[in-house]
Every structure is written in structure tokens, then in C-alpha cells.
Amino acid sequence: MMDYKPTRSELLAVKKKIVFAEKGHDLLKKKRDGLIMSFFEVLEDAKTARTDLQNFLIIAEEKLGIAVAVEGTFAIRSAAHARKDSPQVKIGRKNLMGVVVPIVSASNVIKRLDQRGYGVIGTSNRIDEAAKAYEELLEAIIKVAEKETIMKKLLDEIEGTRRRVNALEYKILPELNTIENIITMRLEELERENIFRLKRFKKLSAEHAEA
Amino acid sequence: MRKTPVSNYAYACTRARARKKKLISPNEYSRLASMDLASMARYIGETNYRSEIEELSPKISGSELIETATYLNLASTYNQVTRFCQGEARVILQHYLNELDLLNLKTVIRGKYHKASNEEIKMDIIPGGVYSGHLEPKWTAAGDVPELIESLTDSPFHEALSKALDRDPELNSLIYLEDAIDRTHYDHLLESMSGRGTGTSLFRDFIKREIDMRNILTLLRVRMDSDSENEWKPEDILIPGGHELTLEKLIPLYLLTSPKQLFGALEKFSFYESIEPFVAEAIETRSPAKVIKAIESHHRKGAGQFAKRYPLSILPIIHYLMLKRNEVTTLRLIARGKSMGLKPDIIRELIVT
């Protein structure tokens, strides 16, 4: 518990602190509730993105399996070497309830047949379908990465805010209230001592006067 | 002047027919699809693939064993068939049976383009053919794609590859190079079959039908892939010299903007009947897989009918080789499908009979 002096100015200062802490407590509670609402909104998007990712993964594995089965591993490994350029991922930022979260955008992920690098006459649609399925999977991975990073950042912020709310609610405000009570009681006690002292002084003065 | 020996069609066709009887029956494929890989390797080790399975089984196993053994057996079959053919028949087969070389040349180009090591490229080379044989020292010595093309001066693809490289000297992609190889393959086949022999003219007709099939597959893939415009000109990706689908007929088809329009325009061609049951599904799912499978099957059946109509020609030999290639593809499909965890139903659906 902090040091304090049982004075009226200290009492006023403590009361000011209590008002300030209560306002902060209300604001932080509102922020926490807002963050939780935002978190649940992102959670829904993230759940959908994760489900899509799992579906795309199943499709991509099946398409690759079919391509390897129909064309053989030699042809698939060979076709994979025909593509030189990689997808470009850009990471931007946006502010969500005071939390800086990433915006991930990707270019050059989904390609047309003429952009995949291999010739069209000597290859097959099975390779196209496997390549397309993995391109869609990669796009889904990027989306999930964005949503889950936002979720993680929001969770960290919610946790931090919750700790601050709890600290105010269960530690700082009770302590300040206790200090206020102690100072008030001490001041009242001083008041009573003064009254007693004055009465005592008055009584002694009266006894001296009679003598 | 050295005279080309007379073709021995009677002998060669009889041998091809005898070999055809030794092929695994299509009815067996379904049974193979429900076996595990070890049982499958044992099963095919008791057929024509015995020597390859016995040679490779101490080194590799599973689907890799089956894939490599079947490829080696295919290359060996090509060599044996070419050897027992004489004269015109041998010349035709020497031109036709360089598919492994085409695939391997593309693999080497892709490897050099991707800056893969020679060891990595060797792993992707299909056993059999000149690129795993006498041309290996040449391509391993080349540092990049232009050097590789430069080193292939005695290859039939050198000129076409050099032209394609001039068109895209920065090598932004390999599309022009790869399509140049395939187009040159068919150009050479048609050019080399300009003689007047019966075998030559039948084979030319067969190649023209194959060109038709390739062009339809290309059209379907391009149109199913995306409605948006691509960077290709029709003559870049279509092969001239088809039987039913000449370049003049193909270009308007290429310019159609939707799969529905394309299938509508294909209705007037002879193969449409074989693809009709799969058209609606292909338009809806934008996947031409079943249509392509039907076209390939139609082409093979057509070759079979011609082989019966001309029993003493190159066609029974070609038909046998097509069936052999399909057997190898199917065995690999079953083995790789299993190792990739595909369900038996999907594997059965993929088998082309």
C-alpha cells in the first residue's frame, strides 16, 4: 500500500485518484467488451477461413494424387520445375479498436494456364488441376494467416486490458478506497482529539479560575 | 546407294498380335486396384515385367519400383518392336517412338531453367531413351538453357528450340520452348511420312487423327481454365496438319469464349458422340477430365478398328504399342494412386480402357 499522510489535501488527492481510476476502469471495461466483440467477429471469419483451408487441402491432396497417378512422378516433378516466379505477399496494417493488426494481400497466386510456365501441348489437364488446387490452397493459407494473426493480436490485447481492469477493480480501487477510509477515520480521530483537548483545556482553565 | 529393306509387315504384325495377347487383361485392373503394393509388384513380376522387377526390387520398392520397372519395360518394348520391324515400318516407329525423349528433353530444359543440379535432373529423367543414354554427357555439361540448346546441334529439335529461344530470349517462361518441341515432333512425323507406301499413308492418317486429338485437348484445357484472354496466339499452341480439324477450322473454335460455345461447336465433329455423355458435367464443373478421358479412349478404339481393317500394315503394330503404353500408364496409375492414398473407386474411375 502506498505511503500517505492523514491530511485533508491528501484526502482530496486520493478522492481525485479514485474518480480517475473509476473512469479508467469504465473505459477499459468498455474497451475489453469492444475487443471481445471484434474478436468474435474475426473468430467467425477465421473459422470459415480454416474450414475453407481444410477443404482446399483435401482437394489439393486428391488432385495431386490423381496427377501423380495419371502422369507419374517424373512428369509432375518435371512440371514443377517449369515455374520460376513465386507469389508475392504484401503485409499492410490497420487499426482495430486501438490494436494494430496486419492486412495480408497476395498477388501472382492464382495463375492462368498461360502463366504457369509449362507448355500446353505436351502436358495434361491433371497437372493444371493439381496446380490450380495448390494455388487456391496457398490463397486460403494466406487468408488464414491474416485472420489468425488478427485473432492472436486481439487476444493479447484483450488479456492485457482484462489484467488492467482486474488490477483497477480488485487492487487499485480497493486500496484507494481503504486509504480514503483510513485518512477519513484518522482525520475524524484528530478532530475528536482536538475537541477532547479543547474541552480538557476549558475544564482545567475553569478549575484554575475557581482556585 | 544403300537400299532400305522391304517392310516385313506380315511377320511384324504377327509378333505384335502375339505380344498383344500377353498384355494384362483390362478386367484384371480392377483386381489390381484392390491389392496392396507388395502383392501388386509380385503379380506384375509374374508377367512381362519379371526381368525389370527382379532387377530393381533389391534397390527400390513400392510404387517407385512399379513405376520405374514399367517405364523400363516400355522403353525395352519400344526397342524390341523397332528391332523386329524392317524397312518402312522401322522408319515409322523410330520417328513415332521418341516420346520418352520428348518428355526427358523437357525435363532437362526445366531442370536447367530452375537451376536444379544435374543429380536432381537425373532423378526426374524417365529411364530409357537418349537423355539417360548417349546424350547425358552433353546436357550435364550445359550450364543453362541457352547452352543446352546450343549443345544439342545434332538433335532434331535444335532449330525449333533456337527459334523459340529467339522469341523469348529473357526466358520468362518455358511455354514457347516446350510447345516448339511438341509441334516439331508432329511436323517431323508428317514430313518424314511423305512417301507413297501403304504403311506410310495409313500411318500419316493415324498421326493426323492424333493431332486432332491433341488439338481438341488443348482447346478444352485453354477454354476450361479461364474465360479471360490469354497471351497465346492460336498458332502458338495448336498443331497444324490435323485430319478433321485443320488449323482453319481450329482458329474459330479457339476464339470462342465459353466452354458451352466450344462444346456446341464441337457437335459437328465425329468424336462428339463419345464425349456427349460428359459434356454437361464438364461445363458445370469446369473440369474437362472425363471428356479428355473419353477422347483418348475414342482415339485408341479408332486405332484398334483401323488395325483390324488393315491387318498387314503399320496400324496393328501401332495399336499394340498404344495398348502397351496404356497398360504401363494404368499400372503406374494404380500403384501411384495407392501410394498417394486415393480411394480404389477414384483409381477405377481414372483407368482408361
Coordinates of C-alpha atoms in Angstrom, one line a residue:
Chain A
M1 CA 0.0 0.0 0.0
M2 CA 1.3 3.4 -0.9
D3 CA 2.6 6.0 1.6
Y4 CA 0.1 8.6 2.6
K5 CA -0.3 11.4 5.1
P6 CA -3.5 11.8 7.0
T7 CA -4.2 15.3 5.8
R8 CA -7.1 16.9 4.1
S9 CA -5.1 17.7 1.0
E10 CA -4.0 14.0 0.8
L11 CA -7.7 13.0 1.2
L12 CA -8.7 15.3 -1.7
A13 CA -5.8 13.9 -3.8
V14 CA -6.9 10.3 -3.0
K15 CA -10.5 11.1 -3.9
K16 CA -9.3 12.6 -7.2
K17 CA -7.4 9.4 -7.9
I18 CA -10.5 7.3 -7.1
V19 CA -12.6 9.3 -9.6
F20 CA -9.9 9.0 -12.2
A21 CA -9.4 5.2 -11.6
E22 CA -13.2 4.6 -11.8
K23 CA -13.4 6.5 -15.1
G24 CA -10.4 4.5 -16.4
H25 CA -12.0 1.3 -15.1
D26 CA -15.2 2.0 -17.0
L27 CA -13.4 2.9 -20.2
L28 CA -11.2 -0.2 -20.0
K29 CA -14.2 -2.4 -19.4
K30 CA -15.9 -0.9 -22.5
K31 CA -12.6 -1.4 -24.5
R32 CA -12.4 -5.0 -23.3
D33 CA -16.1 -5.6 -24.3
G34 CA -15.5 -4.0 -27.7
L35 CA -12.3 -6.1 -28.2
I36 CA -14.2 -9.3 -27.3
M37 CA -17.0 -8.4 -29.8
S38 CA -14.4 -7.7 -32.5
F39 CA -12.7 -10.9 -31.6
F40 CA -15.8 -12.9 -32.1
E41 CA -16.4 -11.3 -35.4
V42 CA -12.9 -12.2 -36.6
L43 CA -13.3 -15.6 -35.0
E44 CA -16.3 -16.4 -37.3
D45 CA -14.2 -15.3 -40.3
A46 CA -11.2 -17.3 -39.1
K47 CA -13.4 -20.4 -38.6
T48 CA -14.8 -20.1 -42.1
A49 CA -11.2 -19.5 -43.5
R50 CA -9.9 -22.5 -41.6
T51 CA -12.8 -24.7 -42.8
D52 CA -12.1 -23.5 -46.4
L53 CA -8.4 -24.2 -45.9
Q54 CA -9.1 -27.8 -44.7
N55 CA -11.4 -28.3 -47.7
F56 CA -8.8 -26.9 -50.2
L57 CA -6.1 -29.1 -48.6
I58 CA -8.2 -32.2 -49.1
I59 CA -9.0 -31.2 -52.7
A60 CA -5.3 -30.3 -53.4
E61 CA -4.0 -33.6 -52.0
E62 CA -6.6 -35.5 -54.1
K63 CA -5.8 -33.6 -57.2
L64 CA -2.0 -34.0 -56.7
G65 CA -2.6 -37.7 -56.0
I66 CA -4.6 -38.0 -59.3
A67 CA -1.9 -36.0 -61.2
V68 CA 0.9 -38.2 -59.8
A69 CA -1.1 -41.4 -60.5
V70 CA -2.1 -40.4 -64.1
E71 CA 1.1 -38.6 -65.2
G72 CA 3.7 -40.3 -63.0
T73 CA 6.1 -38.7 -60.5
F74 CA 8.7 -37.9 -63.2
A75 CA 6.3 -35.8 -65.2
I76 CA 5.0 -34.0 -62.1
R77 CA 8.4 -33.2 -60.6
S78 CA 9.5 -32.1 -64.1
A79 CA 6.4 -29.8 -64.5
A80 CA 7.1 -28.3 -61.0
H81 CA 10.5 -27.1 -62.3
A82 CA 8.9 -25.1 -65.1
R83 CA 7.7 -22.3 -62.8
K84 CA 10.3 -19.9 -61.7
D85 CA 8.4 -16.9 -60.2
S86 CA 7.0 -17.0 -56.7
P87 CA 3.8 -15.5 -55.3
Q88 CA 4.2 -12.0 -53.8
V89 CA 2.8 -11.4 -50.3
K90 CA 2.3 -7.8 -49.1
I91 CA 1.7 -7.1 -45.4
G92 CA -0.1 -3.8 -44.6
R93 CA -1.5 -2.5 -41.2
K94 CA -4.9 -1.3 -39.9
N95 CA -6.1 -0.1 -36.6
L96 CA -8.8 -2.2 -34.9
M97 CA -10.0 -0.8 -31.5
G98 CA -6.5 0.6 -31.0
V99 CA -4.8 -2.6 -31.9
V100 CA -2.5 -2.6 -35.0
V101 CA -3.4 -5.7 -37.0
P102 CA -1.9 -6.9 -40.3
I103 CA -3.7 -6.9 -43.7
V104 CA -2.1 -9.6 -45.8
S105 CA -2.6 -9.4 -49.6
A106 CA -1.1 -11.7 -52.1
S107 CA -0.6 -11.3 -55.9
N108 CA 0.5 -13.8 -58.5
V109 CA -1.0 -16.7 -56.6
I110 CA -3.8 -18.0 -58.9
K111 CA -2.5 -18.2 -62.4
R112 CA -4.0 -18.8 -65.8
L113 CA -2.8 -21.7 -67.9
D114 CA -0.5 -19.5 -70.0
Q115 CA 1.1 -18.2 -66.8
R116 CA 2.1 -21.5 -65.3
G117 CA 5.3 -21.8 -67.3
Y118 CA 5.0 -25.2 -68.8
G119 CA 3.9 -25.9 -72.4
V120 CA 0.3 -26.8 -73.1
I121 CA 0.6 -29.4 -75.9
G122 CA 2.7 -31.9 -74.0
T123 CA 1.2 -31.6 -70.5
S124 CA -2.3 -32.6 -69.3
N125 CA -5.3 -31.2 -67.5
R126 CA -4.4 -33.3 -64.5
I127 CA -1.3 -31.1 -63.9
D128 CA -3.5 -28.0 -64.5
E129 CA -6.0 -29.2 -61.9
A130 CA -3.3 -30.0 -59.3
A131 CA -1.5 -26.7 -59.9
K132 CA -4.8 -24.8 -59.6
A133 CA -5.8 -26.7 -56.4
Y134 CA -2.5 -25.8 -54.8
E135 CA -2.8 -22.2 -55.9
E136 CA -6.2 -22.0 -54.2
L137 CA -4.8 -23.7 -51.2
L138 CA -2.0 -21.1 -50.9
E139 CA -4.5 -18.3 -51.1
A140 CA -6.5 -19.9 -48.3
I141 CA -3.3 -20.3 -46.2
I142 CA -2.6 -16.6 -46.7
K143 CA -6.2 -15.7 -45.6
V144 CA -6.0 -17.9 -42.6
A145 CA -2.6 -16.5 -41.7
E146 CA -4.1 -12.9 -41.7
K147 CA -7.2 -13.9 -39.7
E148 CA -5.4 -15.9 -37.1
T149 CA -2.7 -13.2 -36.6
I150 CA -5.5 -10.7 -36.0
M151 CA -7.1 -13.1 -33.6
K152 CA -3.8 -13.5 -31.7
K153 CA -3.2 -9.8 -31.5
L154 CA -6.8 -9.2 -30.3
L155 CA -6.4 -12.0 -27.7
D156 CA -3.2 -10.4 -26.4
E157 CA -4.8 -7.0 -26.2
I158 CA -8.0 -8.5 -24.5
E159 CA -5.7 -10.3 -22.0
G160 CA -3.8 -7.0 -21.3
T161 CA -7.0 -5.0 -20.9
R162 CA -8.5 -7.7 -18.7
R163 CA -5.5 -7.5 -16.4
R164 CA -5.7 -3.8 -16.2
V165 CA -9.4 -3.9 -15.5
N166 CA -8.9 -6.5 -12.8
A167 CA -6.0 -4.6 -11.3
L168 CA -8.1 -1.5 -11.1
E169 CA -11.2 -3.4 -9.9
Y170 CA -9.5 -5.7 -7.4
K171 CA -6.4 -3.9 -6.3
I172 CA -6.0 -0.2 -7.1
L173 CA -9.6 1.0 -6.4
P174 CA -10.0 -1.1 -3.1
E175 CA -6.6 0.2 -1.9
L176 CA -7.5 3.8 -2.7
N177 CA -10.9 3.3 -1.0
T178 CA -9.1 1.9 2.0
I179 CA -6.7 4.8 2.1
E180 CA -9.6 7.2 1.8
N181 CA -11.3 5.5 4.7
I182 CA -8.2 5.4 6.8
I183 CA -7.5 9.1 6.1
T184 CA -11.1 10.0 6.8
M185 CA -11.0 8.0 10.0
R186 CA -7.7 9.5 11.0
L187 CA -8.9 13.0 10.3
E188 CA -12.1 12.3 12.3
E189 CA -10.0 10.9 15.1
L190 CA -7.8 14.1 15.1
E191 CA -11.0 16.1 15.1
R192 CA -12.2 14.2 18.2
E193 CA -8.8 14.5 19.9
N194 CA -8.9 18.3 19.3
I195 CA -12.4 18.6 20.7
F196 CA -11.4 16.5 23.7
R197 CA -8.2 18.5 24.1
L198 CA -10.2 21.8 23.9
K199 CA -12.8 20.5 26.4
R200 CA -10.0 19.4 28.8
F201 CA -8.3 22.7 28.4
K202 CA -11.5 24.5 29.1
K203 CA -12.1 22.4 32.2
L204 CA -8.6 23.0 33.5
S205 CA -9.0 26.7 32.9
A206 CA -12.2 26.7 34.9
E207 CA -10.6 24.8 37.8
H208 CA -7.7 27.3 37.9
A209 CA -10.2 30.2 37.9
E210 CA -12.1 28.7 40.8
A211 CA -8.9 28.1 42.8
Chain B
M1 CA 23.3 -46.1 -102.7
R2 CA 22.0 -48.2 -99.8
K3 CA 18.5 -49.5 -100.3
T4 CA 16.0 -49.6 -97.4
P5 CA 15.0 -53.2 -96.7
V6 CA 11.4 -54.1 -97.6
S7 CA 8.9 -53.9 -94.8
N8 CA 8.1 -57.2 -93.1
Y9 CA 4.5 -56.4 -92.1
A10 CA 3.3 -60.0 -92.1
Y11 CA 6.0 -61.1 -89.6
A12 CA 5.9 -57.9 -87.5
C13 CA 2.1 -57.8 -87.3
T14 CA 2.0 -61.5 -86.2
R15 CA 4.5 -60.8 -83.5
A16 CA 2.6 -57.7 -82.4
R17 CA -0.6 -59.7 -82.2
A18 CA 1.2 -62.4 -80.2
R19 CA 2.5 -59.7 -77.8
K20 CA -1.0 -58.2 -77.6
K21 CA -2.3 -61.5 -76.2
K22 CA 0.3 -61.3 -73.4
L23 CA -0.9 -57.9 -72.2
I24 CA -2.6 -57.7 -68.8
S25 CA -6.4 -58.0 -69.4
P26 CA -8.3 -54.8 -68.6
N27 CA -10.5 -57.0 -66.4
E28 CA -7.5 -57.6 -64.1
Y29 CA -7.1 -53.8 -63.4
S30 CA -10.0 -53.8 -61.0
R31 CA -8.5 -56.7 -59.1
L32 CA -5.1 -54.9 -59.0
A33 CA -6.7 -51.8 -57.7
S34 CA -7.8 -53.7 -54.6
M35 CA -4.4 -55.3 -53.9
D36 CA -1.6 -53.8 -51.7
L37 CA 1.5 -52.6 -53.4
A38 CA 3.7 -55.6 -52.5
S39 CA 1.1 -58.0 -53.9
M40 CA 0.8 -55.9 -57.0
A41 CA 4.6 -55.9 -57.5
R42 CA 4.5 -59.7 -57.1
Y43 CA 1.7 -60.0 -59.5
I44 CA 3.3 -58.0 -62.3
G45 CA 6.6 -59.7 -61.5
E46 CA 5.0 -62.9 -62.8
T47 CA 4.0 -61.2 -66.1
N48 CA 6.1 -59.5 -68.8
Y49 CA 7.7 -57.2 -66.2
R50 CA 9.6 -60.1 -64.5
S51 CA 13.1 -59.1 -65.5
E52 CA 12.7 -55.4 -64.6
I53 CA 11.0 -56.2 -61.2
E54 CA 13.8 -58.7 -60.4
E55 CA 16.5 -56.2 -61.4
L56 CA 15.1 -53.3 -59.4
S57 CA 13.5 -54.9 -56.4
P58 CA 16.7 -55.1 -54.3
K59 CA 17.1 -51.3 -54.8
I60 CA 13.6 -49.8 -54.6
S61 CA 10.2 -50.9 -53.6
G62 CA 6.5 -49.9 -53.6
S63 CA 5.1 -47.6 -56.2
E64 CA 8.6 -46.4 -57.2
L65 CA 9.5 -50.0 -58.1
I66 CA 6.4 -50.4 -60.2
E67 CA 6.7 -47.0 -61.9
T68 CA 10.4 -47.4 -62.8
A69 CA 10.0 -51.1 -63.8
T70 CA 7.1 -50.3 -66.1
Y71 CA 8.9 -47.4 -67.7
L72 CA 12.0 -49.6 -68.3
N73 CA 9.8 -52.3 -69.7
L74 CA 8.1 -49.8 -72.1
A75 CA 11.4 -48.5 -73.3
S76 CA 12.6 -52.1 -73.8
T77 CA 9.4 -53.0 -75.7
Y78 CA 9.8 -50.0 -78.0
N79 CA 13.4 -51.2 -78.8
Q80 CA 12.3 -54.8 -79.3
V81 CA 9.4 -53.9 -81.6
T82 CA 11.6 -51.4 -83.6
R83 CA 14.2 -54.2 -84.0
F84 CA 11.8 -56.8 -85.3
C85 CA 10.3 -54.4 -87.8
Q86 CA 12.1 -53.7 -91.1
G87 CA 12.1 -51.1 -93.8
E88 CA 9.3 -48.6 -93.8
A89 CA 7.8 -50.0 -90.6
R90 CA 11.1 -49.5 -88.7
V91 CA 11.5 -45.9 -90.0
I92 CA 7.9 -45.1 -89.0
L93 CA 8.4 -46.5 -85.5
Q94 CA 11.8 -44.8 -85.0
H95 CA 10.0 -41.4 -85.6
Y96 CA 7.0 -42.3 -83.6
L97 CA 8.5 -43.9 -80.5
N98 CA 10.6 -41.0 -79.3
E99 CA 8.0 -39.9 -76.7
L100 CA 10.4 -40.7 -73.8
D101 CA 13.0 -38.5 -75.4
L102 CA 10.4 -35.6 -75.7
L103 CA 9.5 -35.9 -72.1
N104 CA 13.1 -36.2 -71.0
L105 CA 14.2 -33.2 -73.1
K106 CA 11.6 -31.1 -71.5
T107 CA 12.7 -32.3 -68.1
V108 CA 16.3 -31.4 -68.8
I109 CA 15.2 -27.9 -70.0
R110 CA 13.0 -27.4 -67.0
G111 CA 15.8 -28.5 -64.7
K112 CA 18.3 -26.2 -66.2
Y113 CA 15.8 -23.3 -66.2
H114 CA 15.1 -24.0 -62.5
K115 CA 18.9 -24.2 -61.8
A116 CA 18.5 -27.7 -60.4
S117 CA 21.6 -29.8 -60.1
N118 CA 22.4 -32.5 -62.6
E119 CA 21.8 -35.1 -59.9
E120 CA 18.3 -33.6 -59.3
I121 CA 17.6 -33.6 -63.0
K122 CA 18.8 -37.2 -63.4
M123 CA 16.3 -38.3 -60.7
D124 CA 13.5 -36.9 -62.9
I125 CA 14.7 -38.4 -66.1
I126 CA 12.5 -41.4 -67.2
P127 CA 14.7 -44.4 -67.7
G128 CA 15.1 -45.3 -71.4
G129 CA 15.8 -43.0 -74.3
V130 CA 18.8 -41.0 -75.4
Y131 CA 18.8 -38.5 -72.5
S132 CA 19.6 -41.2 -70.0
G133 CA 21.9 -42.7 -72.6
H134 CA 24.4 -41.2 -75.0
L135 CA 23.2 -37.5 -74.7
E136 CA 23.7 -37.5 -71.0
P137 CA 27.3 -36.1 -71.1
K138 CA 26.1 -33.2 -73.3
W139 CA 23.2 -32.0 -71.2
T140 CA 25.1 -32.4 -67.9
A141 CA 27.9 -30.2 -69.3
A142 CA 25.4 -27.4 -70.2
G143 CA 25.1 -24.7 -67.5
D144 CA 21.8 -23.1 -68.6
V145 CA 19.0 -23.3 -71.1
P146 CA 20.8 -21.4 -74.0
E147 CA 23.9 -23.5 -73.5
L148 CA 21.8 -26.7 -73.5
I149 CA 20.1 -25.7 -76.8
E150 CA 23.5 -24.8 -78.2
S151 CA 24.9 -28.2 -77.3
L152 CA 22.0 -30.1 -79.0
T153 CA 23.1 -29.2 -82.5
D154 CA 22.6 -32.7 -83.8
S155 CA 19.1 -33.0 -82.2
P156 CA 16.1 -32.7 -84.5
F157 CA 14.7 -30.1 -82.1
H158 CA 17.7 -27.8 -82.2
E159 CA 16.4 -25.4 -84.9
A160 CA 12.9 -25.2 -83.4
L161 CA 14.3 -24.6 -79.9
S162 CA 16.7 -21.9 -81.2
K163 CA 13.8 -20.1 -82.9
A164 CA 11.7 -20.4 -79.7
L165 CA 14.6 -19.0 -77.7
D166 CA 14.9 -16.0 -80.0
R167 CA 11.2 -15.3 -79.5
D168 CA 11.7 -15.1 -75.7
P169 CA 15.4 -14.5 -75.1
E170 CA 14.8 -13.5 -71.5
L171 CA 13.2 -16.9 -70.9
N172 CA 10.2 -15.5 -69.0
S173 CA 8.7 -18.9 -69.3
L174 CA 9.3 -22.3 -71.0
I175 CA 6.0 -22.4 -72.8
Y176 CA 7.4 -21.5 -76.3
L177 CA 10.3 -23.9 -75.9
E178 CA 8.1 -26.8 -74.8
D179 CA 5.4 -26.3 -77.3
A180 CA 8.1 -25.9 -80.0
I181 CA 9.3 -29.4 -79.1
D182 CA 5.8 -31.0 -79.4
R183 CA 5.0 -29.1 -82.6
T184 CA 8.3 -30.1 -84.2
H185 CA 7.7 -33.7 -83.2
Y186 CA 4.5 -33.8 -85.2
D187 CA 5.9 -31.7 -88.0
H188 CA 8.8 -34.2 -88.4
L189 CA 6.4 -37.1 -88.2
L190 CA 4.3 -35.8 -91.0
E191 CA 7.3 -34.7 -93.1
S192 CA 9.0 -38.0 -92.8
M193 CA 5.9 -39.8 -93.8
S194 CA 5.6 -38.1 -97.2
G195 CA 6.3 -41.3 -99.2
R196 CA 3.6 -43.2 -101.1
G197 CA 3.7 -46.6 -99.3
T198 CA 0.5 -48.0 -97.9
G199 CA 2.0 -48.1 -94.5
T200 CA 3.2 -44.6 -94.7
S201 CA -0.2 -43.3 -95.9
L202 CA -2.1 -45.2 -93.2
F203 CA 0.3 -44.0 -90.5
R204 CA 0.0 -40.4 -91.8
D205 CA -3.7 -40.7 -91.4
F206 CA -3.3 -42.1 -87.9
I207 CA -0.9 -39.2 -86.9
K208 CA -3.4 -36.7 -88.3
R209 CA -6.1 -38.2 -86.1
E210 CA -3.7 -38.0 -83.1
I211 CA -3.0 -34.3 -84.0
D212 CA -6.8 -33.8 -84.0
M213 CA -7.0 -35.3 -80.5
R214 CA -4.1 -33.2 -79.2
N215 CA -5.6 -30.0 -80.5
I216 CA -9.0 -30.8 -79.0
L217 CA -7.4 -31.5 -75.7
T218 CA -5.5 -28.2 -75.9
L219 CA -8.7 -26.3 -76.8
L220 CA -10.6 -27.8 -73.9
R221 CA -7.9 -27.1 -71.4
V222 CA -7.5 -23.5 -72.5
R223 CA -11.2 -22.8 -72.5
M224 CA -12.0 -24.6 -69.3
D225 CA -9.1 -22.9 -67.5
S226 CA -10.3 -19.3 -67.7
D227 CA -12.8 -17.1 -69.6
S228 CA -10.3 -14.3 -69.7
E229 CA -8.0 -13.7 -72.6
N230 CA -4.6 -15.4 -72.5
E231 CA -1.3 -14.4 -74.2
W232 CA -1.3 -17.2 -76.7
K233 CA -2.0 -16.9 -80.4
P234 CA -3.8 -19.9 -81.7
E235 CA -0.9 -20.9 -83.9
D236 CA 1.4 -21.0 -80.8
I237 CA -0.4 -23.9 -79.2
L238 CA -2.3 -25.7 -82.0
I239 CA -0.6 -28.2 -84.2
P240 CA -1.2 -27.9 -87.9
G241 CA -1.9 -30.9 -90.1
G242 CA -4.9 -32.5 -88.4
H243 CA -7.3 -34.9 -90.2
E244 CA -10.7 -33.5 -89.4
L245 CA -9.7 -30.3 -87.6
T246 CA -7.4 -28.3 -89.8
L247 CA -5.9 -25.1 -88.5
E248 CA -8.5 -23.1 -90.4
K249 CA -11.3 -24.9 -88.5
L250 CA -9.5 -24.8 -85.2
I251 CA -8.8 -21.0 -85.1
P252 CA -12.6 -20.0 -84.9
L253 CA -13.0 -22.7 -82.2
Y254 CA -10.1 -21.2 -80.3
L255 CA -11.7 -17.8 -80.4
L256 CA -14.9 -19.0 -78.7
T257 CA -15.2 -17.5 -75.3
S258 CA -17.0 -20.1 -73.2
P259 CA -16.9 -23.9 -72.7
K260 CA -20.6 -24.1 -73.7
Q261 CA -20.0 -22.4 -77.0
L262 CA -17.0 -24.6 -77.6
F263 CA -18.9 -27.8 -76.9
G264 CA -21.7 -26.5 -79.1
A265 CA -19.2 -26.0 -82.0
L266 CA -17.7 -29.5 -81.5
E267 CA -21.1 -31.2 -82.0
K268 CA -20.5 -31.5 -85.8
F269 CA -17.3 -33.5 -85.4
S270 CA -17.1 -37.3 -85.5
F271 CA -15.8 -37.8 -82.0
Y272 CA -18.6 -35.8 -80.3
E273 CA -20.7 -38.9 -79.8
S274 CA -18.1 -40.3 -77.5
I275 CA -17.9 -37.2 -75.3
E276 CA -21.6 -36.2 -75.3
P277 CA -22.4 -38.0 -72.0
F278 CA -19.8 -36.0 -70.2
V279 CA -20.3 -32.5 -71.7
A280 CA -22.9 -31.2 -69.2
E281 CA -20.8 -32.2 -66.2
A282 CA -17.7 -30.7 -67.8
I283 CA -19.4 -27.4 -68.3
E284 CA -20.8 -27.3 -64.8
T285 CA -17.6 -28.3 -63.0
R286 CA -15.2 -26.7 -65.5
S287 CA -13.2 -29.9 -65.4
P288 CA -12.5 -31.5 -68.8
A289 CA -11.1 -34.6 -67.2
K290 CA -13.9 -37.1 -68.2
V291 CA -14.2 -35.6 -71.7
I292 CA -10.5 -35.9 -72.2
K293 CA -10.5 -39.5 -71.0
A294 CA -13.4 -40.2 -73.4
I295 CA -11.5 -38.6 -76.3
E296 CA -8.3 -40.6 -75.5
S297 CA -10.4 -43.8 -75.3
H298 CA -12.1 -42.9 -78.6
H299 CA -8.8 -42.4 -80.3
R300 CA -7.4 -45.7 -79.1
K301 CA -10.6 -47.6 -80.1
G302 CA -10.4 -45.9 -83.5
A303 CA -6.8 -47.1 -83.9
G304 CA -8.0 -50.6 -83.0
Q305 CA -10.7 -50.5 -85.7
F306 CA -8.2 -49.4 -88.3
A307 CA -5.8 -52.1 -87.2
K308 CA -8.5 -54.7 -87.8
R309 CA -9.3 -53.1 -91.2
Y310 CA -5.7 -53.1 -92.3
P311 CA -4.2 -56.2 -90.7
L312 CA -1.0 -56.2 -92.7
S313 CA 0.1 -52.6 -92.1
I314 CA 1.8 -50.5 -89.5
L315 CA -1.5 -50.0 -87.7
P316 CA -1.7 -53.3 -85.8
I317 CA 1.8 -52.6 -84.5
I318 CA 0.9 -49.1 -83.5
H319 CA -2.2 -50.3 -81.9
Y320 CA -0.3 -52.9 -79.9
L321 CA 2.1 -50.1 -78.7
M322 CA -0.8 -47.9 -77.7
L323 CA -2.2 -50.7 -75.7
K324 CA 1.2 -51.4 -74.1
R325 CA 1.6 -47.8 -73.2
N326 CA -1.9 -47.7 -71.7
E327 CA -1.0 -50.8 -69.7
V328 CA 2.1 -49.1 -68.3
T329 CA 0.1 -46.0 -67.6
T330 CA -2.6 -48.0 -65.8
L331 CA -0.2 -50.0 -63.7
R332 CA 1.6 -46.8 -62.7
L333 CA -1.8 -45.1 -62.0
I334 CA -2.9 -47.9 -59.7
A335 CA 0.5 -48.0 -57.9
R336 CA 0.9 -44.3 -57.5
G337 CA -2.8 -43.8 -56.7
K338 CA -2.4 -46.3 -53.9
S339 CA 0.7 -44.7 -52.5
M340 CA -0.9 -41.2 -52.7
G341 CA -3.9 -42.5 -50.7
L342 CA -6.5 -42.4 -53.4
K343 CA -9.6 -44.4 -52.8
P344 CA -10.0 -47.6 -55.0
D345 CA -13.2 -46.1 -56.6
I346 CA -11.3 -43.0 -57.7
I347 CA -8.5 -45.2 -59.1
R348 CA -11.0 -47.3 -61.0
E349 CA -12.6 -44.2 -62.4
L350 CA -9.3 -42.9 -63.7
I351 CA -8.4 -46.1 -65.6
V352 CA -8.8 -45.6 -69.3
T353 CA -9.7 -48.9 -71.1

